Short mmCIF file of C-alpha atoms and ligand atoms in Angstrom, two decimals:
data_model
loop_
_atom_site.label_atom_id
_atom_site.label_comp_id
_atom_site.label_asym_id
_atom_site.label_seq_id
_atom_site.Cartn_x
_atom_site.Cartn_y
_atom_site.Cartn_z
CA MET A 1 67.88 -59.04 59.65
CA ASP A 2 64.57 -57.35 58.90
CA PHE A 3 64.40 -55.72 55.48
CA GLY A 4 60.91 -54.26 55.92
CA TYR A 5 60.05 -50.75 57.10
CA SER A 6 58.60 -50.56 60.62
CA ALA A 7 54.89 -49.80 61.12
CA LYS A 8 55.82 -46.30 62.32
CA THR A 9 57.92 -45.66 59.19
CA ARG A 10 55.13 -46.93 56.92
CA GLU A 11 52.67 -44.61 58.60
CA TRP A 12 54.97 -41.59 58.05
CA MET A 13 55.56 -42.70 54.44
CA LYS A 14 51.81 -42.73 53.83
CA ARG A 15 51.34 -39.25 55.31
CA VAL A 16 54.26 -37.73 53.38
CA GLY A 17 53.36 -39.61 50.17
CA ASP A 18 49.72 -38.49 50.33
CA PHE A 19 50.72 -34.88 50.93
CA ILE A 20 53.06 -34.96 47.91
CA ASP A 21 50.48 -36.63 45.66
CA ASN A 22 47.49 -34.53 46.71
CA ARG A 23 48.99 -31.10 47.37
CA ILE A 24 52.49 -30.69 45.92
CA ILE A 25 52.18 -32.40 42.54
CA PRO A 26 48.90 -30.62 41.65
CA ALA A 27 50.63 -27.29 42.47
CA SER A 28 53.66 -27.89 40.16
CA GLU A 29 52.43 -25.43 37.51
CA LYS A 30 51.84 -22.73 40.09
CA PHE A 31 55.43 -23.06 41.32
CA GLU A 32 56.69 -22.56 37.78
CA GLU A 33 54.38 -19.60 37.09
CA GLN A 34 55.34 -17.82 40.30
CA LEU A 35 59.13 -18.21 39.93
CA VAL A 36 61.14 -15.31 38.51
CA LYS A 37 64.03 -16.66 36.43
CA GLY A 38 67.35 -15.28 35.19
CA PRO A 39 70.79 -14.34 36.46
CA ASP A 40 69.66 -11.21 38.36
CA PHE A 41 68.94 -12.69 41.77
CA ARG A 42 67.71 -9.33 43.08
CA ASN A 43 64.46 -10.00 41.20
CA TRP A 44 63.99 -13.51 42.58
CA VAL A 45 60.91 -14.14 44.72
CA GLN A 46 59.70 -16.86 47.02
CA PRO A 47 56.62 -18.38 45.26
CA GLU A 48 53.49 -17.73 47.31
CA ILE A 49 52.43 -21.33 46.78
CA MET A 50 55.57 -22.45 48.65
CA GLU A 51 54.64 -20.49 51.78
CA GLN A 52 51.06 -21.73 51.53
CA LEU A 53 52.08 -25.39 51.31
CA LYS A 54 54.71 -24.96 54.05
CA ALA A 55 52.00 -23.68 56.40
CA GLU A 56 49.78 -26.69 55.56
CA ALA A 57 52.59 -29.22 56.03
CA LYS A 58 53.59 -27.63 59.34
CA ALA A 59 49.99 -27.66 60.58
CA GLU A 60 49.85 -31.40 59.85
CA GLY A 61 53.10 -32.08 61.72
CA LEU A 62 54.95 -32.99 58.51
CA TRP A 63 57.83 -30.73 59.45
CA ASN A 64 61.57 -30.97 60.31
CA MET A 65 61.48 -34.74 59.91
CA PHE A 66 65.24 -34.80 59.28
CA LEU A 67 66.11 -33.80 62.86
CA PRO A 68 66.32 -36.79 65.24
CA ASP A 69 65.39 -34.64 68.25
CA ASN A 70 62.01 -34.85 69.94
CA GLU A 71 61.91 -31.24 71.06
CA TYR A 72 63.29 -29.46 67.96
CA GLY A 73 62.47 -32.02 65.25
CA ALA A 74 60.15 -34.94 64.58
CA GLY A 75 62.36 -37.33 66.60
CA LEU A 76 62.80 -39.83 63.76
CA THR A 77 65.96 -41.90 63.37
CA ASN A 78 67.99 -41.70 60.15
CA LEU A 79 66.59 -45.10 59.20
CA GLN A 80 63.01 -43.89 59.67
CA TYR A 81 63.70 -40.63 57.82
CA ALA A 82 65.43 -42.31 54.81
CA PRO A 83 62.31 -43.41 52.89
CA LEU A 84 60.65 -40.04 53.58
CA ALA A 85 63.60 -38.21 52.02
CA GLU A 86 63.40 -40.61 49.09
CA LEU A 87 59.75 -39.64 48.53
CA MET A 88 60.68 -35.95 48.75
CA GLY A 89 63.50 -36.44 46.22
CA ARG A 90 60.93 -37.33 43.55
CA GLU A 91 59.44 -33.84 43.60
CA ARG A 92 61.67 -30.81 43.15
CA HIS A 93 59.78 -28.52 45.55
CA ALA A 94 58.88 -31.11 48.18
CA PRO A 95 61.94 -30.87 50.48
CA GLU A 96 61.38 -27.17 51.20
CA VAL A 97 57.63 -27.67 51.73
CA PHE A 98 58.55 -29.98 54.66
CA ASN A 99 61.49 -27.77 55.82
CA CYS A 100 63.81 -30.65 54.93
CA ASN A 101 65.86 -28.97 52.19
CA ALA A 102 69.62 -28.60 51.67
CA PRO A 103 71.68 -26.79 52.76
CA ASP A 104 69.39 -25.72 55.63
CA THR A 105 69.06 -29.21 57.12
CA GLY A 106 72.85 -29.53 57.47
CA ASN A 107 73.09 -26.04 58.95
CA MET A 108 70.25 -26.67 61.40
CA GLU A 109 71.78 -29.96 62.48
CA LEU A 110 75.10 -28.14 63.00
CA LEU A 111 73.50 -25.44 65.18
CA TRP A 112 71.51 -28.06 67.08
CA LYS A 113 74.69 -29.99 67.89
CA TYR A 114 77.26 -27.21 68.36
CA GLY A 115 75.39 -23.89 68.74
CA SER A 116 75.23 -21.97 72.05
CA GLU A 117 71.82 -21.35 73.63
CA GLU A 118 71.97 -17.77 72.34
CA GLN A 119 72.84 -18.89 68.78
CA LYS A 120 70.02 -21.45 68.87
CA GLU A 121 67.53 -18.86 70.01
CA GLN A 122 68.57 -16.30 67.40
CA TRP A 123 69.13 -18.53 64.34
CA LEU A 124 68.11 -22.16 64.88
CA LYS A 125 64.57 -21.36 65.97
CA PRO A 126 63.65 -19.20 62.92
CA LEU A 127 65.28 -21.80 60.65
CA LEU A 128 63.26 -24.60 62.24
CA ALA A 129 60.15 -22.45 61.91
CA GLY A 130 60.88 -22.08 58.16
CA ASP A 131 60.87 -18.27 58.50
CA ILE A 132 64.42 -17.79 57.17
CA ARG A 133 66.97 -19.73 55.10
CA SER A 134 70.71 -20.22 55.42
CA VAL A 135 73.99 -20.64 53.52
CA PHE A 136 77.18 -22.65 54.08
CA PHE A 137 80.36 -20.81 52.99
CA MET A 138 83.21 -23.28 52.62
CA THR A 139 84.35 -23.62 48.97
CA GLU A 140 86.67 -20.98 47.49
CA PRO A 141 87.42 -20.13 43.84
CA GLY A 142 91.14 -19.62 44.50
CA VAL A 143 92.06 -23.02 45.97
CA ALA A 144 91.25 -26.70 45.39
CA SER A 145 88.57 -26.86 48.05
CA SER A 146 88.11 -30.63 48.05
CA ASP A 147 91.11 -30.43 50.41
CA ALA A 148 89.71 -28.16 53.12
CA THR A 149 93.19 -27.54 54.58
CA ASN A 150 93.83 -25.40 51.45
CA MET A 151 91.29 -22.83 52.60
CA ALA A 152 92.58 -19.24 52.32
CA ALA A 153 89.70 -17.10 53.68
CA THR A 154 90.37 -15.87 57.20
CA CYS A 155 88.42 -15.20 60.38
CA ILE A 156 90.88 -13.62 62.80
CA VAL A 157 89.95 -12.70 66.36
CA GLU A 158 90.78 -9.06 67.21
CA GLY A 159 89.81 -8.24 70.78
CA ASP A 160 86.12 -8.97 71.19
CA GLU A 161 85.55 -9.10 67.42
CA VAL A 162 86.22 -11.64 64.68
CA VAL A 163 87.18 -10.22 61.26
CA LEU A 164 86.33 -12.11 58.06
CA ASN A 165 88.15 -11.71 54.74
CA GLY A 166 88.15 -13.75 51.54
CA CYS A 167 86.02 -15.05 48.70
CA LYS A 168 83.68 -18.05 48.67
CA TRP A 169 81.71 -19.55 45.80
CA TRP A 170 79.10 -22.18 45.09
CA SER A 171 77.35 -20.82 48.17
CA SER A 172 73.94 -22.45 47.70
CA ASN A 173 70.81 -20.62 48.82
CA VAL A 174 72.49 -17.21 48.98
CA GLY A 175 70.10 -15.80 46.35
CA HIS A 176 66.98 -16.88 48.22
CA PRO A 177 64.83 -13.90 49.25
CA ASN A 178 64.53 -15.45 52.75
CA ALA A 179 68.27 -16.15 53.20
CA ARG A 180 69.41 -14.28 56.32
CA ILE A 181 72.32 -16.17 57.85
CA GLY A 182 75.45 -17.95 56.67
CA ILE A 183 77.99 -20.22 58.31
CA PHE A 184 81.47 -19.14 57.20
CA MET A 185 84.44 -21.47 57.56
CA GLY A 186 87.86 -19.81 57.54
CA VAL A 187 91.39 -19.89 58.91
CA SER A 188 91.52 -18.45 62.42
CA ASP A 189 94.99 -19.59 63.46
CA PRO A 190 97.21 -19.73 60.33
CA LEU A 191 100.34 -20.78 62.23
CA GLY A 192 98.65 -23.31 64.55
CA GLU A 193 100.64 -26.54 64.93
CA ASP A 194 97.71 -28.88 64.43
CA ARG A 195 96.41 -28.22 60.89
CA HIS A 196 92.99 -29.54 61.91
CA ARG A 197 92.65 -26.89 64.63
CA ARG A 198 93.48 -23.84 62.49
CA HIS A 199 89.90 -23.23 61.29
CA SER A 200 86.71 -21.85 62.82
CA MET A 201 83.08 -21.49 61.83
CA VAL A 202 81.41 -18.11 62.23
CA LEU A 203 77.74 -17.12 61.97
CA VAL A 204 77.42 -14.23 59.49
CA PRO A 205 74.14 -12.34 59.12
CA LEU A 206 74.01 -11.71 55.37
CA ASP A 207 73.28 -7.99 55.78
CA THR A 208 76.55 -7.37 57.70
CA PRO A 209 78.64 -4.58 56.07
CA GLY A 210 81.40 -6.08 53.88
CA VAL A 211 79.40 -9.13 52.70
CA LYS A 212 78.77 -8.82 48.95
CA ILE A 213 77.18 -11.23 46.49
CA GLU A 214 79.23 -10.75 43.33
CA ARG A 215 77.22 -13.03 41.00
CA MET A 216 75.19 -16.20 40.70
CA LEU A 217 76.75 -19.27 39.09
CA PRO A 218 74.61 -21.25 36.66
CA VAL A 219 74.60 -25.07 36.62
CA PHE A 220 74.48 -26.06 32.93
CA ASN A 221 72.74 -22.71 32.37
CA GLU A 222 70.16 -23.20 35.14
CA TYR A 223 70.27 -20.76 38.07
CA HIS A 224 68.19 -22.93 40.40
CA GLU A 225 66.01 -19.96 41.33
CA PRO A 226 65.15 -18.82 43.96
CA GLU A 227 68.04 -20.48 45.87
CA GLY A 228 70.96 -20.04 43.47
CA HIS A 229 74.65 -20.65 44.02
CA GLY A 230 76.63 -17.46 44.58
CA GLU A 231 80.12 -16.08 44.57
CA VAL A 232 80.43 -13.95 47.70
CA THR A 233 83.20 -11.67 48.93
CA PHE A 234 83.92 -10.84 52.57
CA ASN A 235 85.79 -7.59 53.04
CA ASN A 236 86.73 -6.78 56.65
CA VAL A 237 83.44 -8.16 57.94
CA ARG A 238 83.39 -7.48 61.71
CA LEU A 239 81.29 -9.60 64.05
CA PRO A 240 81.22 -10.24 67.80
CA VAL A 241 83.45 -13.14 68.93
CA SER A 242 80.30 -14.81 70.26
CA ASN A 243 79.37 -15.54 66.60
CA ILE A 244 82.08 -18.22 66.46
CA ILE A 245 80.40 -21.60 66.74
CA ALA A 246 81.69 -23.70 69.66
CA GLY A 247 84.75 -21.42 70.02
CA PRO A 248 87.84 -20.91 67.81
CA GLY A 249 89.71 -23.86 66.26
CA ARG A 250 86.79 -26.26 66.02
CA GLY A 251 85.91 -25.73 62.33
CA PHE A 252 87.14 -29.13 61.11
CA GLU A 253 85.49 -31.05 63.88
CA ILE A 254 82.16 -29.30 63.18
CA ALA A 255 82.50 -29.78 59.41
CA GLN A 256 82.75 -33.54 59.94
CA GLY A 257 79.64 -33.45 62.11
CA ARG A 258 77.72 -31.44 59.50
CA LEU A 259 78.66 -33.34 56.40
CA GLY A 260 77.64 -36.83 57.57
CA PRO A 261 73.89 -36.21 57.85
CA GLY A 262 73.91 -33.67 54.98
CA ARG A 263 75.46 -36.24 52.65
CA ILE A 264 73.11 -39.05 53.50
CA HIS A 265 70.08 -36.77 53.06
CA HIS A 266 71.31 -35.94 49.53
CA CYS A 267 71.70 -39.67 48.79
CA MET A 268 68.22 -40.54 50.00
CA ARG A 269 66.67 -37.83 47.81
CA THR A 270 68.84 -38.96 44.89
CA ILE A 271 67.39 -42.47 45.07
CA GLY A 272 63.97 -40.84 44.76
CA VAL A 273 65.18 -39.15 41.58
CA ALA A 274 66.46 -42.50 40.23
CA GLU A 275 63.05 -44.09 40.91
CA LYS A 276 61.33 -41.24 39.09
CA ALA A 277 63.66 -41.58 36.09
CA LEU A 278 63.00 -45.32 35.92
CA GLU A 279 59.24 -44.73 36.09
CA LEU A 280 59.41 -42.18 33.23
CA MET A 281 61.61 -44.57 31.24
CA CYS A 282 59.11 -47.43 31.60
CA ARG A 283 56.02 -45.30 30.88
CA ARG A 284 57.53 -43.75 27.74
CA GLY A 285 58.91 -47.12 26.66
CA LEU A 286 55.45 -48.70 26.87
CA GLU A 287 53.40 -45.89 25.34
CA ARG A 288 55.50 -45.37 22.17
CA SER A 289 56.38 -47.85 19.43
CA ALA A 290 58.82 -48.16 16.60
CA PHE A 291 59.66 -51.00 14.25
CA ARG A 292 56.32 -52.63 15.16
CA ASP A 293 57.15 -53.02 18.84
CA SER A 294 57.07 -50.88 21.98
CA LEU A 295 60.29 -48.95 22.64
CA ALA A 296 60.60 -50.78 25.96
CA ARG A 297 60.98 -54.11 24.17
CA LEU A 298 63.36 -53.02 21.43
CA GLY A 299 67.05 -53.98 21.32
CA GLY A 300 68.80 -53.79 24.70
CA ASN A 301 66.08 -51.70 26.37
CA PRO A 302 64.76 -54.49 28.64
CA ASP A 303 68.32 -54.92 29.93
CA LYS A 304 68.54 -51.20 30.67
CA ILE A 305 65.31 -51.37 32.66
CA ALA A 306 66.46 -54.46 34.54
CA ASN A 307 69.86 -52.91 35.32
CA ALA A 308 68.19 -49.72 36.54
CA ARG A 309 65.93 -51.66 38.94
CA THR A 310 68.89 -53.71 40.22
CA ASP A 311 71.09 -50.63 40.73
CA ILE A 312 68.35 -48.78 42.61
CA GLU A 313 67.81 -51.73 44.97
CA MET A 314 71.55 -51.97 45.67
CA ALA A 315 71.86 -48.22 46.24
CA ARG A 316 68.83 -48.12 48.53
CA LEU A 317 70.01 -51.04 50.66
CA LEU A 318 73.43 -49.45 51.06
CA THR A 319 71.85 -46.12 51.99
CA LEU A 320 69.62 -47.77 54.57
CA LYS A 321 72.61 -49.61 56.00
CA ALA A 322 74.55 -46.34 56.31
CA ALA A 323 71.51 -44.71 57.98
CA TRP A 324 71.18 -47.63 60.39
CA MET A 325 74.88 -47.43 61.28
CA MET A 326 74.60 -43.68 61.94
CA ASP A 327 71.75 -44.45 64.34
CA THR A 328 73.42 -47.37 66.08
CA VAL A 329 77.20 -46.83 66.09
CA GLY A 330 77.41 -43.11 65.23
CA ASN A 331 78.46 -40.98 62.26
CA LYS A 332 82.18 -41.55 62.81
CA ALA A 333 81.96 -45.35 62.71
CA ALA A 334 79.72 -45.05 59.61
CA MET A 335 82.29 -42.93 57.72
CA SER A 336 83.12 -45.55 55.10
CA GLU A 337 79.44 -46.40 54.45
CA ILE A 338 78.52 -42.69 54.17
CA SER A 339 81.30 -42.17 51.61
CA GLN A 340 80.30 -45.35 49.74
CA ILE A 341 76.73 -44.19 49.34
CA LYS A 342 77.87 -40.65 48.44
CA VAL A 343 79.69 -42.20 45.44
CA VAL A 344 77.04 -44.80 44.55
CA ALA A 345 73.77 -42.84 44.69
CA PRO A 346 74.58 -39.97 42.26
CA ASN A 347 76.33 -42.32 39.80
CA VAL A 348 73.40 -44.77 39.79
CA ALA A 349 70.88 -41.95 39.36
CA LEU A 350 72.90 -40.36 36.54
CA ARG A 351 73.13 -43.64 34.61
CA ILE A 352 69.37 -44.14 34.89
CA LEU A 353 68.60 -40.51 34.00
CA ASP A 354 70.82 -40.87 30.94
CA GLU A 355 68.98 -44.02 29.79
CA ALA A 356 65.63 -42.38 30.52
CA ILE A 357 66.65 -39.39 28.38
CA GLN A 358 67.69 -41.79 25.63
CA ILE A 359 64.37 -43.62 25.52
CA HIS A 360 62.54 -40.26 25.34
CA GLY A 361 64.45 -39.41 22.15
CA GLY A 362 64.63 -35.66 21.42
CA MET A 363 62.02 -34.94 24.07
CA GLY A 364 64.47 -36.19 26.70
CA VAL A 365 66.83 -33.24 26.32
CA SER A 366 64.05 -30.62 26.15
CA ASN A 367 62.21 -29.03 29.04
CA ASP A 368 59.04 -31.05 28.29
CA THR A 369 60.07 -33.58 30.93
CA GLU A 370 62.07 -32.96 34.11
CA LEU A 371 64.83 -35.32 32.99
CA ALA A 372 67.23 -32.71 31.59
CA TYR A 373 66.89 -30.52 34.69
CA LEU A 374 67.38 -33.51 36.99
CA TYR A 375 70.42 -34.69 35.07
CA GLY A 376 72.08 -31.28 35.60
CA ALA A 377 71.08 -31.14 39.25
CA ILE A 378 72.28 -34.67 40.08
CA ARG A 379 75.52 -34.24 38.12
CA THR A 380 76.54 -31.59 40.66
CA LEU A 381 76.34 -34.19 43.43
CA ARG A 382 79.42 -35.94 42.09
CA LEU A 383 81.20 -32.72 43.17
CA ALA A 384 79.22 -31.11 45.98
CA ASP A 385 79.90 -32.36 49.52
CA GLY A 386 83.17 -33.84 48.27
CA PRO A 387 84.03 -35.17 44.78
CA ASP A 388 83.76 -38.94 44.13
CA GLU A 389 87.54 -39.31 44.17
CA VAL A 390 87.90 -37.86 47.66
CA HIS A 391 85.27 -40.26 49.00
CA ARG A 392 86.92 -43.21 47.24
CA SER A 393 90.28 -42.31 48.75
CA LEU A 394 88.70 -42.26 52.22
CA ILE A 395 87.04 -45.65 51.65
CA ALA A 396 90.36 -47.11 50.48
CA ARG A 397 92.26 -45.59 53.41
CA LEU A 398 89.83 -47.13 55.91
CA GLU A 399 89.99 -50.46 54.11
CA LEU A 400 93.80 -50.57 54.06
CA LYS A 401 93.95 -49.58 57.73
CA LYS A 402 92.42 -52.95 58.60
CA TYR A 403 95.57 -54.71 57.32
CA ARG A 404 98.30 -52.39 58.63
C1 FAD B 501 75.70 -27.13 42.65
C2 FAD B 501 76.76 -27.04 43.68
C3 FAD B 501 76.42 -26.65 44.97
C4 FAD B 501 77.40 -26.49 45.96
N1 FAD B 501 77.04 -26.01 47.19
C5 FAD B 501 78.02 -25.66 48.06
C6 FAD B 501 77.69 -24.96 49.27
O1 FAD B 501 76.52 -24.69 49.57
N2 FAD B 501 78.73 -24.55 50.07
C7 FAD B 501 80.03 -24.83 49.78
O2 FAD B 501 80.90 -24.43 50.54
N3 FAD B 501 80.36 -25.50 48.64
C8 FAD B 501 79.40 -25.91 47.78
N4 FAD B 501 79.73 -26.55 46.60
C9 FAD B 501 81.14 -26.76 46.27
C10 FAD B 501 81.60 -28.20 46.30
O3 FAD B 501 81.53 -28.72 47.59
C11 FAD B 501 83.05 -28.18 45.72
O4 FAD B 501 82.93 -27.87 44.33
C12 FAD B 501 83.77 -29.49 45.93
O5 FAD B 501 84.08 -29.66 47.28
C13 FAD B 501 85.06 -29.56 45.11
O6 FAD B 501 85.89 -28.47 45.35
P1 FAD B 501 86.49 -27.67 44.08
O7 FAD B 501 85.36 -27.24 43.22
O8 FAD B 501 87.42 -26.60 44.58
O9 FAD B 501 87.28 -28.75 43.25
P2 FAD B 501 88.88 -29.18 43.37
O10 FAD B 501 89.21 -29.26 44.81
O11 FAD B 501 89.60 -28.15 42.56
O12 FAD B 501 88.86 -30.57 42.72
C14 FAD B 501 88.69 -30.74 41.32
C15 FAD B 501 88.78 -32.19 40.97
O13 FAD B 501 90.04 -32.73 41.35
C16 FAD B 501 89.92 -34.13 41.54
N5 FAD B 501 90.42 -34.51 42.85
C17 FAD B 501 90.37 -33.81 44.02
N6 FAD B 501 90.86 -34.56 45.04
C18 FAD B 501 91.22 -35.75 44.52
C19 FAD B 501 91.76 -36.95 45.06
N7 FAD B 501 92.04 -37.06 46.37
N8 FAD B 501 91.98 -37.98 44.21
C20 FAD B 501 91.69 -37.88 42.89
N9 FAD B 501 91.18 -36.77 42.33
C21 FAD B 501 90.94 -35.73 43.12
C22 FAD B 501 88.43 -34.46 41.46
O14 FAD B 501 88.11 -34.95 40.17
C23 FAD B 501 87.77 -33.11 41.66
O15 FAD B 501 86.47 -33.02 41.10
C24 FAD B 501 78.75 -26.78 45.64
C25 FAD B 501 79.09 -27.22 44.35
C26 FAD B 501 78.13 -27.35 43.38
C27 FAD B 501 78.53 -27.75 42.00
#
């Protein structure tokens, strides 16, 4: 077993790391100044600095590194991409600068794997170019959506059209001024015998009549501008049948294909957040004193630092193992490992963020550091892409299967 990164990976890490340090971090204030905040997403804008940095990253070939395809992406394996995503996770705006941001990466990977040539030409290419952004419409307010078979929204084929009806929410990215396309998952064959063949995925241009953004949902009072998370209604939305991805009845199969890579990308970025929280915890702990000693040395604080380092190492090794399995035996055989890391990474990061907030005292819950924002953002990952409990039940099921 070799625990080191390959020479190729180290070279990419240096290029991505340098770009983040020299271009993205110095521009942090500009991002903040250029954002328009508040619940009214119609006023939201794409910061100019984002487009400027995207153009620079693209020109340097630091682009679409998530896609393991030589023609469409950078041709890196999951294992090679993992430490790059970790670096991006440390800086809030970095993933989009490199066109490696959720939920677009999952949607691009889906179109790359399952899209027709026409669909790739029309939607995958502009997404890969970073010209537009996309949405994934799966979760619904009316049903417990962690069980996707509960889904109530419909996409029924009528002649040469497919008709969409229903309500979705937590649709990330839908407020983005560049969002143009969504992937809608709905019931296409309500009476179908096989409950895993009743659903389909349909490409919905967001300006199609009948698509309406009702409101944006805040996360602990943050709207995550300019992406946002929306509640969206679909009222008799009519589209050509050719907008169904891979044909009717394949929604579940495609969802499995999409969520594997999407989940592991989240985990890699989350480890970057945990590293950042530990760094802030150590720096604050060393620079401030109380009771004639540095905060870092008081009471149980050294233990907290040691536990944080240990947890990060464990989480990273497990993530890298899951990435390696995806590359070598495929996403299906890596299902347990992907679910394990989907539970571990957000929980580890949240514990460390909480301790980092604690050592910052009152400052920790203010906006003077990024900790409070990051805590809110990472807390959502114990729900998004499947709640912890659903992943644990899958891990247990696979484990028990070995002994049946
Ligand atoms: C910030 C954010 C962004 C999101 N982005 C998107 C997006 O872009 N597109 C999209 O479609 N969705 C998105 N989601 C939705 C997310 O995927 C769902 O919230 C999640 O799948 C859970 O579904 P639910 O909210 O209906 O919860 P429910 O299904 O109602 O579950 C509620 C709770 O029940 C418990 N539970 C469920 N199953 C089990 C079980 N088997 N064992 C034990 N307990 C269980 C868990 O505690 C769970 O949290 C996002 C969510 C958030 C918060």
